PDB file of C-alpha atoms in Angstrom:
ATOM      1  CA  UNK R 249     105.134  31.421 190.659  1.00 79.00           C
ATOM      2  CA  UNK R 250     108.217  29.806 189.257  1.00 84.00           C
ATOM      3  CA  UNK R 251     108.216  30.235 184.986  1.00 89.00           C
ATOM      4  CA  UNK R 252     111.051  30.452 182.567  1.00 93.00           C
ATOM      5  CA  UNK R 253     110.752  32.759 179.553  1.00 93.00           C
ATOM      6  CA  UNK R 254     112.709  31.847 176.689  1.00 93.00           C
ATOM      7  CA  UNK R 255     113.571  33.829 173.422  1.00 86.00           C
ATOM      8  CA  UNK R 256     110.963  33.717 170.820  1.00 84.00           C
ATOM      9  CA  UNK R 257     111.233  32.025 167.339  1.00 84.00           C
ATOM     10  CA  UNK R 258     111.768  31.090 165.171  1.00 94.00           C
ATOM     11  CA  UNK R 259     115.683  31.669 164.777  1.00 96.00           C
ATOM     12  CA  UNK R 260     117.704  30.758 161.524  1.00 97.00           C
ATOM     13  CA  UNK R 261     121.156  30.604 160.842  1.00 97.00           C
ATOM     14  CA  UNK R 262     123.916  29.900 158.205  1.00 97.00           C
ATOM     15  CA  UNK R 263     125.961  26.958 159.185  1.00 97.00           C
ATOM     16  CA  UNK R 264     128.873  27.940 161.397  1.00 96.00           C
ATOM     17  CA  UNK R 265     127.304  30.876 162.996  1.00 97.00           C
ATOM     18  CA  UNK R 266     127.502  31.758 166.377  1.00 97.00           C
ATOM     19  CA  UNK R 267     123.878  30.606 168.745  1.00 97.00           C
ATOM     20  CA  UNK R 268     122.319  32.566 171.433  1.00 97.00           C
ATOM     21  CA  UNK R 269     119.092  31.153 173.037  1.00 97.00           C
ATOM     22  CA  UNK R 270     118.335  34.148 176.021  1.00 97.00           C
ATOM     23  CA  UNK R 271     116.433  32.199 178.725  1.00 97.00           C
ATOM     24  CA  UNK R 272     115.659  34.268 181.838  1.00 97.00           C
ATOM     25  CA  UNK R 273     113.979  32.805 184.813  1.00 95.00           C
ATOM     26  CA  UNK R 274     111.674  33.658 188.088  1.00 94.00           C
ATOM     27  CA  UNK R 275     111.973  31.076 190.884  1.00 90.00           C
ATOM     28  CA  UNK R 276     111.492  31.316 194.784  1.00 84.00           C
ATOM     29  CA  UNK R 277     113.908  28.748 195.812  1.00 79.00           C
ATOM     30  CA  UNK R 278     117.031  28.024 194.615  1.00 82.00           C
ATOM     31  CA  UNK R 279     116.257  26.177 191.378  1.00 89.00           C
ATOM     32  CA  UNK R 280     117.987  23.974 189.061  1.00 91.00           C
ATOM     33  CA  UNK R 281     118.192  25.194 185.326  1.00 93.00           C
ATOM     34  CA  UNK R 282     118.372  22.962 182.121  1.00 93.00           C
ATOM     35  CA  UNK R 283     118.030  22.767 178.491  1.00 96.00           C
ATOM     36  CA  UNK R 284     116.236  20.183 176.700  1.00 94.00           C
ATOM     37  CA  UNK R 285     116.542  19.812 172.916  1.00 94.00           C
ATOM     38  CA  UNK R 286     113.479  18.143 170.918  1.00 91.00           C
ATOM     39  CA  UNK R 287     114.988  16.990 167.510  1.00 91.00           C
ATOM     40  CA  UNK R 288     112.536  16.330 164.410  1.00 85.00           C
ATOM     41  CA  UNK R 289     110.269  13.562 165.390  1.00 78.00           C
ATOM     42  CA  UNK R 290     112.011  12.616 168.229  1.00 80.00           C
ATOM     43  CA  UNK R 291     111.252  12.986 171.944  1.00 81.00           C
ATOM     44  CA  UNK R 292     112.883  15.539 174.476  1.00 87.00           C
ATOM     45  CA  UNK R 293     116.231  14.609 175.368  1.00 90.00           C
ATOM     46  CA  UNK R 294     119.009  16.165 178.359  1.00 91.00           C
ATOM     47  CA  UNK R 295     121.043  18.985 176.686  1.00 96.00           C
ATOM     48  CA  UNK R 296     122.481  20.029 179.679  1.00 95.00           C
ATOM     49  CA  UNK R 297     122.158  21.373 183.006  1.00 93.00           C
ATOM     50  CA  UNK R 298     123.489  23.600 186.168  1.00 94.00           C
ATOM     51  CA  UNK R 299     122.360  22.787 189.704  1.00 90.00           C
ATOM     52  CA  UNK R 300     123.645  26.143 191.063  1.00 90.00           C
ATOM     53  CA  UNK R 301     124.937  29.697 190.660  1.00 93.00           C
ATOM     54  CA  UNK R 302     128.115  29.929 188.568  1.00 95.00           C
ATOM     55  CA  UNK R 303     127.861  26.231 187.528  1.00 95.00           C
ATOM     56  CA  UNK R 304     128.248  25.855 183.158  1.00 97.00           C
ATOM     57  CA  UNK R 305     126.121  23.035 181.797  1.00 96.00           C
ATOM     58  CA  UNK R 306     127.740  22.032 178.165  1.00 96.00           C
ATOM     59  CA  UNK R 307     127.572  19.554 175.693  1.00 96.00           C
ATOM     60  CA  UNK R 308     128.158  18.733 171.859  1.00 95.00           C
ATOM     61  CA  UNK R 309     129.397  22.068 172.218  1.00 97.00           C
ATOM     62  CA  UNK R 310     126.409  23.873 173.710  1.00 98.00           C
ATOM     63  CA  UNK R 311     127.184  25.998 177.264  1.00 98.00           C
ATOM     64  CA  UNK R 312     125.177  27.668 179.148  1.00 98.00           C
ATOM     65  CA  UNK R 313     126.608  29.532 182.825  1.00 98.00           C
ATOM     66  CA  UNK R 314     123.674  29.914 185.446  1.00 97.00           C
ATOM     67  CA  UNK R 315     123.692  33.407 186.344  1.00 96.00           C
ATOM     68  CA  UNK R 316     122.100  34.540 189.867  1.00 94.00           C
ATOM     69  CA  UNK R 317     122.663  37.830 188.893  1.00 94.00           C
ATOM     70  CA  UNK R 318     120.627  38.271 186.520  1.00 95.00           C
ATOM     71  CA  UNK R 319     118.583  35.186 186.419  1.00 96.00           C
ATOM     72  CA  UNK R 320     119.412  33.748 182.874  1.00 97.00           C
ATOM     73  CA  UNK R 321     120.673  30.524 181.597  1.00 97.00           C
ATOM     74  CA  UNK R 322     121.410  31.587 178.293  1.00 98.00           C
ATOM     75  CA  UNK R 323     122.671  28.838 175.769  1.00 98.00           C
ATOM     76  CA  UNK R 324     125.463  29.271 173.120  1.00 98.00           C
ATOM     77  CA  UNK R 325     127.217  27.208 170.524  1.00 98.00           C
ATOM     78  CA  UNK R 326     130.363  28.941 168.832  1.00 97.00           C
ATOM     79  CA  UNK R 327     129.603  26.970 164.971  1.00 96.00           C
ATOM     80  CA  UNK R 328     126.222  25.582 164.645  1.00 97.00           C
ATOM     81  CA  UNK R 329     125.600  22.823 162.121  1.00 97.00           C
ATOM     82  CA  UNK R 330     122.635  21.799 160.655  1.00 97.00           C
ATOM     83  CA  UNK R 331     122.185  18.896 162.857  1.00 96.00           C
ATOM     84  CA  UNK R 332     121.445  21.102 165.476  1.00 97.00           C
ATOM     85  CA  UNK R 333     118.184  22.253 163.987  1.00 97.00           C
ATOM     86  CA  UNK R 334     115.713  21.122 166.413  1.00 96.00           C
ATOM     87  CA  UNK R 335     113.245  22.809 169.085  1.00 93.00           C
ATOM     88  CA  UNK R 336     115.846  24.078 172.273  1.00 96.00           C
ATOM     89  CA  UNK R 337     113.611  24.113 175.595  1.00 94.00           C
ATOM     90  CA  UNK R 338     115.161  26.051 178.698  1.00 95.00           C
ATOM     91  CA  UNK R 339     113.765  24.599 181.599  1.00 92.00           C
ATOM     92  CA  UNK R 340     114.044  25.090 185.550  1.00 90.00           C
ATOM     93  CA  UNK R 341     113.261  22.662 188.743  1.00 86.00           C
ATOM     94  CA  UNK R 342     112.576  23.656 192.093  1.00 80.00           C
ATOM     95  CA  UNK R 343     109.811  21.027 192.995  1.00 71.00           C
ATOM     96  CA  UNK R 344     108.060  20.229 189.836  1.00 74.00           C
ATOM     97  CA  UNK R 345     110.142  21.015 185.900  1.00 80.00           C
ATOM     98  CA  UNK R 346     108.915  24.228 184.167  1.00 86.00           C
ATOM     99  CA  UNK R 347     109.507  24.831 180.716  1.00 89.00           C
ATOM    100  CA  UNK R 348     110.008  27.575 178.429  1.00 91.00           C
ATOM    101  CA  UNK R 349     107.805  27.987 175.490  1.00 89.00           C
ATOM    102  CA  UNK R 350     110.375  26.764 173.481  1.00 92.00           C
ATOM    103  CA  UNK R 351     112.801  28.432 170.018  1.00 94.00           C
ATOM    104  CA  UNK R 352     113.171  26.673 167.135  1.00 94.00           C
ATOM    105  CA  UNK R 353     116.167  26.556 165.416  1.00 96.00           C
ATOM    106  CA  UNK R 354     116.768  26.068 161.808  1.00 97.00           C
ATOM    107  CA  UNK R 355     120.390  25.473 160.382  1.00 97.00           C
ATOM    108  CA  UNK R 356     120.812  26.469 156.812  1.00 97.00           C
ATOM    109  CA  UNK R 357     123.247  24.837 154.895  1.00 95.00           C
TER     110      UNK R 357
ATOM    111  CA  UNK Q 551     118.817  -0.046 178.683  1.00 53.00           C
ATOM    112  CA  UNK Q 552     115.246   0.728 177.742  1.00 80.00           C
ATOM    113  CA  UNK Q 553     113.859   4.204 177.999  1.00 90.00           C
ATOM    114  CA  UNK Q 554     110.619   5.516 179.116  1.00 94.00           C
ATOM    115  CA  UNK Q 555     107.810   3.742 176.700  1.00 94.00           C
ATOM    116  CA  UNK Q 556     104.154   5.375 176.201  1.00 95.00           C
ATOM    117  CA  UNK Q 557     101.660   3.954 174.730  1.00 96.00           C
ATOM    118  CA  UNK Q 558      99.572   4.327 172.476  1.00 96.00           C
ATOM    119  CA  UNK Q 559     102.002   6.714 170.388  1.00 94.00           C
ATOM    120  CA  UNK Q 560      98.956   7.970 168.490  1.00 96.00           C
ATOM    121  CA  UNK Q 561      95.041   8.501 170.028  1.00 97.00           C
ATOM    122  CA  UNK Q 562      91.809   9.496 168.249  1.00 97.00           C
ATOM    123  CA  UNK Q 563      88.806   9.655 169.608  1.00 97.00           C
ATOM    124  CA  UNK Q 564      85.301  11.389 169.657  1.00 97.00           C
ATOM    125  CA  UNK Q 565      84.666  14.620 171.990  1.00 97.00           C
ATOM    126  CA  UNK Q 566      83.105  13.115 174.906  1.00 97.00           C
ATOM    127  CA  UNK Q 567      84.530   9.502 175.093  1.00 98.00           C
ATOM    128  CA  UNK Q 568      87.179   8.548 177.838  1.00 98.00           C
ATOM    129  CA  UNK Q 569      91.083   7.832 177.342  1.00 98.00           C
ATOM    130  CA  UNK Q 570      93.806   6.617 179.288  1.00 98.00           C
ATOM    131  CA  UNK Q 571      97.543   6.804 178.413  1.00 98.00           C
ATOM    132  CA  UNK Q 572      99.668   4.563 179.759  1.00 97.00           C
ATOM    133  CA  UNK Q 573     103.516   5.463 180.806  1.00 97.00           C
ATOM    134  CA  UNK Q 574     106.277   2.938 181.435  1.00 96.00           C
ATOM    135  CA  UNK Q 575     109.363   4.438 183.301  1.00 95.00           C
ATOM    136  CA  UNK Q 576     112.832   3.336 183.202  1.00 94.00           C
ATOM    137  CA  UNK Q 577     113.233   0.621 185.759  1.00 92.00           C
ATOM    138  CA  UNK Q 578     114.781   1.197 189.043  1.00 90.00           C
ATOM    139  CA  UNK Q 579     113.513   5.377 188.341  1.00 92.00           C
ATOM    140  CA  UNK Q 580     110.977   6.367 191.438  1.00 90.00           C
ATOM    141  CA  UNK Q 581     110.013   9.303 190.332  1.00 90.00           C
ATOM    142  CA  UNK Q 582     107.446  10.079 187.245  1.00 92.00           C
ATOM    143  CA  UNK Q 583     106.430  13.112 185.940  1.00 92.00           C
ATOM    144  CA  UNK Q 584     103.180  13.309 183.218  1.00 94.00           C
ATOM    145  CA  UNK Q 585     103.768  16.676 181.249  1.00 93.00           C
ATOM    146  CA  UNK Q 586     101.321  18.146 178.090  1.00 93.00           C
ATOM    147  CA  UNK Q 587     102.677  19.784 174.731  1.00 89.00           C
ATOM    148  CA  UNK Q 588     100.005  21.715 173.003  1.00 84.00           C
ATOM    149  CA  UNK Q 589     100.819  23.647 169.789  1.00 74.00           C
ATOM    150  CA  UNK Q 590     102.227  26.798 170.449  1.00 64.00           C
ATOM    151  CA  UNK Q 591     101.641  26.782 173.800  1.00 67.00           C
ATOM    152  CA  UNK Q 592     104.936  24.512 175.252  1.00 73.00           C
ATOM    153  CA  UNK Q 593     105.177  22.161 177.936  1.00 83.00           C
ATOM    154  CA  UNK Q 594     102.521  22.271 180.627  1.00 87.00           C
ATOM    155  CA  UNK Q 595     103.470  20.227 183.728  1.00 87.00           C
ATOM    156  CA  UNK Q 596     100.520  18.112 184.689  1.00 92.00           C
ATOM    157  CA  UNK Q 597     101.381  15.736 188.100  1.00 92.00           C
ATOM    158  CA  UNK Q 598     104.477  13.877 189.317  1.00 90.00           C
ATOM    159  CA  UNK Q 599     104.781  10.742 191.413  1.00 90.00           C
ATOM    160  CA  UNK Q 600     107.226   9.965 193.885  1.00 88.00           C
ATOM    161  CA  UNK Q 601     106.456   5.956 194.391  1.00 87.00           C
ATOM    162  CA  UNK Q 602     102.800   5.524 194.005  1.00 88.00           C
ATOM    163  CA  UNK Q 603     101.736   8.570 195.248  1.00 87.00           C
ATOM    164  CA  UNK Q 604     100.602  11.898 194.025  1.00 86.00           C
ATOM    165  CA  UNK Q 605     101.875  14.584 196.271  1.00 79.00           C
ATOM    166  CA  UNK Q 606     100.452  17.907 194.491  1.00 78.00           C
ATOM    167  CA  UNK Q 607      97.819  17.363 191.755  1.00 82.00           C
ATOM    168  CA  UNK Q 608      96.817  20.887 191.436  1.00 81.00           C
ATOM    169  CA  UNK Q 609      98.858  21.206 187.787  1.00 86.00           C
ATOM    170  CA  UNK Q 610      96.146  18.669 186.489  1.00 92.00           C
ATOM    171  CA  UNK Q 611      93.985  20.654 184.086  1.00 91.00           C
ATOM    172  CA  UNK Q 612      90.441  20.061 185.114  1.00 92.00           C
ATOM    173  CA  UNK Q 613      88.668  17.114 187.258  1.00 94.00           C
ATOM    174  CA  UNK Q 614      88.410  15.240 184.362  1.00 97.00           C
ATOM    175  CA  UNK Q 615      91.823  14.197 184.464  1.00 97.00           C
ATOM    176  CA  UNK Q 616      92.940  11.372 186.822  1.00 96.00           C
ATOM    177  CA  UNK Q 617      96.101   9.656 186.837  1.00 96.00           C
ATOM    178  CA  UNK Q 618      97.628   6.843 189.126  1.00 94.00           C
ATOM    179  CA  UNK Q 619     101.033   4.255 189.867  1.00 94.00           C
ATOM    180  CA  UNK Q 620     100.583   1.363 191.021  1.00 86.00           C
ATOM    181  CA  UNK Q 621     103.249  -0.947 192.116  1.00 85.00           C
ATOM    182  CA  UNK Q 622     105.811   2.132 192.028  1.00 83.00           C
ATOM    183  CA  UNK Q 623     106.056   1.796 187.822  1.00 92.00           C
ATOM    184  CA  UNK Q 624     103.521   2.194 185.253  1.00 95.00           C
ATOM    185  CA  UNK Q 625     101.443   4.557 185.369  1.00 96.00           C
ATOM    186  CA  UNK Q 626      98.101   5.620 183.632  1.00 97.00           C
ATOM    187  CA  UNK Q 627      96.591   9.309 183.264  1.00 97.00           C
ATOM    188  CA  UNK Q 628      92.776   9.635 182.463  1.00 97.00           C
ATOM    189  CA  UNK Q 629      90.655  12.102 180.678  1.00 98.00           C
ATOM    190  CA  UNK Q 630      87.673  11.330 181.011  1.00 98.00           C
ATOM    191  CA  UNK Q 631      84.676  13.059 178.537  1.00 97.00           C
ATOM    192  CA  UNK Q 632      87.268  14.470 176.411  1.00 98.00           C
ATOM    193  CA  UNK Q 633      87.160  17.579 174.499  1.00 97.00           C
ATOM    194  CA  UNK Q 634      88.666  19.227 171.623  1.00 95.00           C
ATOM    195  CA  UNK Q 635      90.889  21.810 173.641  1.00 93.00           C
ATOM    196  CA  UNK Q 636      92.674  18.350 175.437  1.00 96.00           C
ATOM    197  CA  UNK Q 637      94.317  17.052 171.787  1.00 96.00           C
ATOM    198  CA  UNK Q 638      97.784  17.632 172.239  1.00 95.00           C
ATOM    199  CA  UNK Q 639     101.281  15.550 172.991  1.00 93.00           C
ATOM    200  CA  UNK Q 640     101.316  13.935 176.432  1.00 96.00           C
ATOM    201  CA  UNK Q 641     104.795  13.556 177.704  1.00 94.00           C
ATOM    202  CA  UNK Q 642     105.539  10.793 180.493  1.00 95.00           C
ATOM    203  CA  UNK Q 643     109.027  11.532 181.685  1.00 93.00           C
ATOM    204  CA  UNK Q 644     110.884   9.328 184.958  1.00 92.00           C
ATOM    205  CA  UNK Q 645     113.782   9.942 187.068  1.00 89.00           C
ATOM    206  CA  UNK Q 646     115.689   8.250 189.796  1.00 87.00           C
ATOM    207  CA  UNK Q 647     113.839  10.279 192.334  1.00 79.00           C
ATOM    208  CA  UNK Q 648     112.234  13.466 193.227  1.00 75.00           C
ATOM    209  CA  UNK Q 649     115.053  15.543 194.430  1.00 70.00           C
ATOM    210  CA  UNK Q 650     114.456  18.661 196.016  1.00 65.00           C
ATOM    211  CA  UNK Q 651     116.160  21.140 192.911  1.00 62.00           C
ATOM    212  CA  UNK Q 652     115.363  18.705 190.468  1.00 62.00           C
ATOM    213  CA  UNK Q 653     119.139  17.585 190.541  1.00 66.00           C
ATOM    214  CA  UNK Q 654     118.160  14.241 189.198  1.00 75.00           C
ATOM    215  CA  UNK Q 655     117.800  14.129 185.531  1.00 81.00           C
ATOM    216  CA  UNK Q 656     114.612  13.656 183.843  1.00 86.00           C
ATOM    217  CA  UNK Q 657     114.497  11.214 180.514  1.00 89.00           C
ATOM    218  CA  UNK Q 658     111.418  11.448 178.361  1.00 91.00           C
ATOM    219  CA  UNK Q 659     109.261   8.991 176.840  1.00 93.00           C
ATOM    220  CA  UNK Q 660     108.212   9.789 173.156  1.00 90.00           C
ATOM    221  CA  UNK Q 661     104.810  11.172 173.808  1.00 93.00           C
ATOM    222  CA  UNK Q 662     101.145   9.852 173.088  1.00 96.00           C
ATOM    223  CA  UNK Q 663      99.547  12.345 170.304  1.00 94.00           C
ATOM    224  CA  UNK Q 664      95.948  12.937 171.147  1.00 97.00           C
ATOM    225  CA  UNK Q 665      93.433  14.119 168.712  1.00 97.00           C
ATOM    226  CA  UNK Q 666      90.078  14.885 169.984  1.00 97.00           C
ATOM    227  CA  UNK Q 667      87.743  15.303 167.011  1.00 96.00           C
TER     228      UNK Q 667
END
């Protein structure tokens, strides 16, 4: 069946380093691919998403490129801060939303 | 505008008594989706609605879960005789409609927590 498997956590960094999140996916259709973001205490929210091969998703200065190829979504962020520590989800939708297990991030100052 | 509401935020109860959660979408959204976060184990879809019906309710854990719309906007998912293995976050998210490719964007609500004891 459809599933997304994420990179396992948790992951910290030093403020300003460089983020990679590998998310890989299995699908049977032609899926839609996103990345949610849970912050501390706070619900799920939109990171961003790509409805089809070759499409980037970005924002706040997240990307991720949906790769047919080799069936990853893989987010990045070129200087993380420590605002962005908070639980990334990678996620895909053919006919119902499948999550990843979900990394946490931690941001160090 | 208002977001997806759930209520209650927080549930305890005693193994073997009955629950219901209650999910309010973002008006004009006719699509809702009931999801389940336990610890360390993720997001677990549960059921979606397009209007008031239930096309596919084989994600729904056991038969003593229920859930139903009516009137195309709230909706309330049942557990009824809970145990300790259903305490986790239950996520109600909506979106403007079930699209094929999930193309339409789905905004959460802020969970109910439920502990069984």
């Amino acid at each position: 069946g459809d599933s997304v498997t994420q990179m396992e956590g948790p992951v910290t960094l030093s403020e300003e380093a460089f983020l990679t999140i590998n998310c890989t996916y299995t699908a049977t259709g032609y899926p839609s691919l996103f990345w949610y973001v849970q912050y501390p205490g706070e619900g799920l929210q939109l990171l961003l998403k790509a409805t089809k091969a070759d499409d980037k998703g970005s924002n706040k200065g997240f990307e991720a490129t949906y790769r047919k190829e080799t069936t990853s979504f893989h987010l990045e962020k070129g200087s993380v801060q420590v605002s962005d520590s908070a639980v990334y989800f990678c996620a895909l939708s053919v006919n119902d939303m499948r999550f990843g297990a979900g990394t946490r991030l931690t941001v160090k100052p | 505008g208002a977001g997806v509401s759930q209520s209650p935020s927080n549930k305890v109860t005693e193994k073997g008594k009955d629950v219901e959660l209650r999910c309010d979408p973002i008006s004009g959204h006719t699509a809702l989706y009931w999801y389940r976060q336990s610890l360390g184990q993720g997001l677990e879809f549960l059921i979606y609605f397009q209007g008031n019906s239930a096309p596919d309710k084989s994600g729904l854990p056991s038969d003593r879960f229920s859930a139903e719309r009516t009137g195309g906007s709230v909706s309330t998912l049942t557990i009824q005789r809970t145990q300790q293995e259903d305490s986790a976050v239950y996520l109600c998210a909506s979106s403007l409609e079930f699209a094929s490719g999930g193309a339409n964007t789905q905004y959460f609500g802020p969970g109910t927590r439920l502990t069984v004891l």
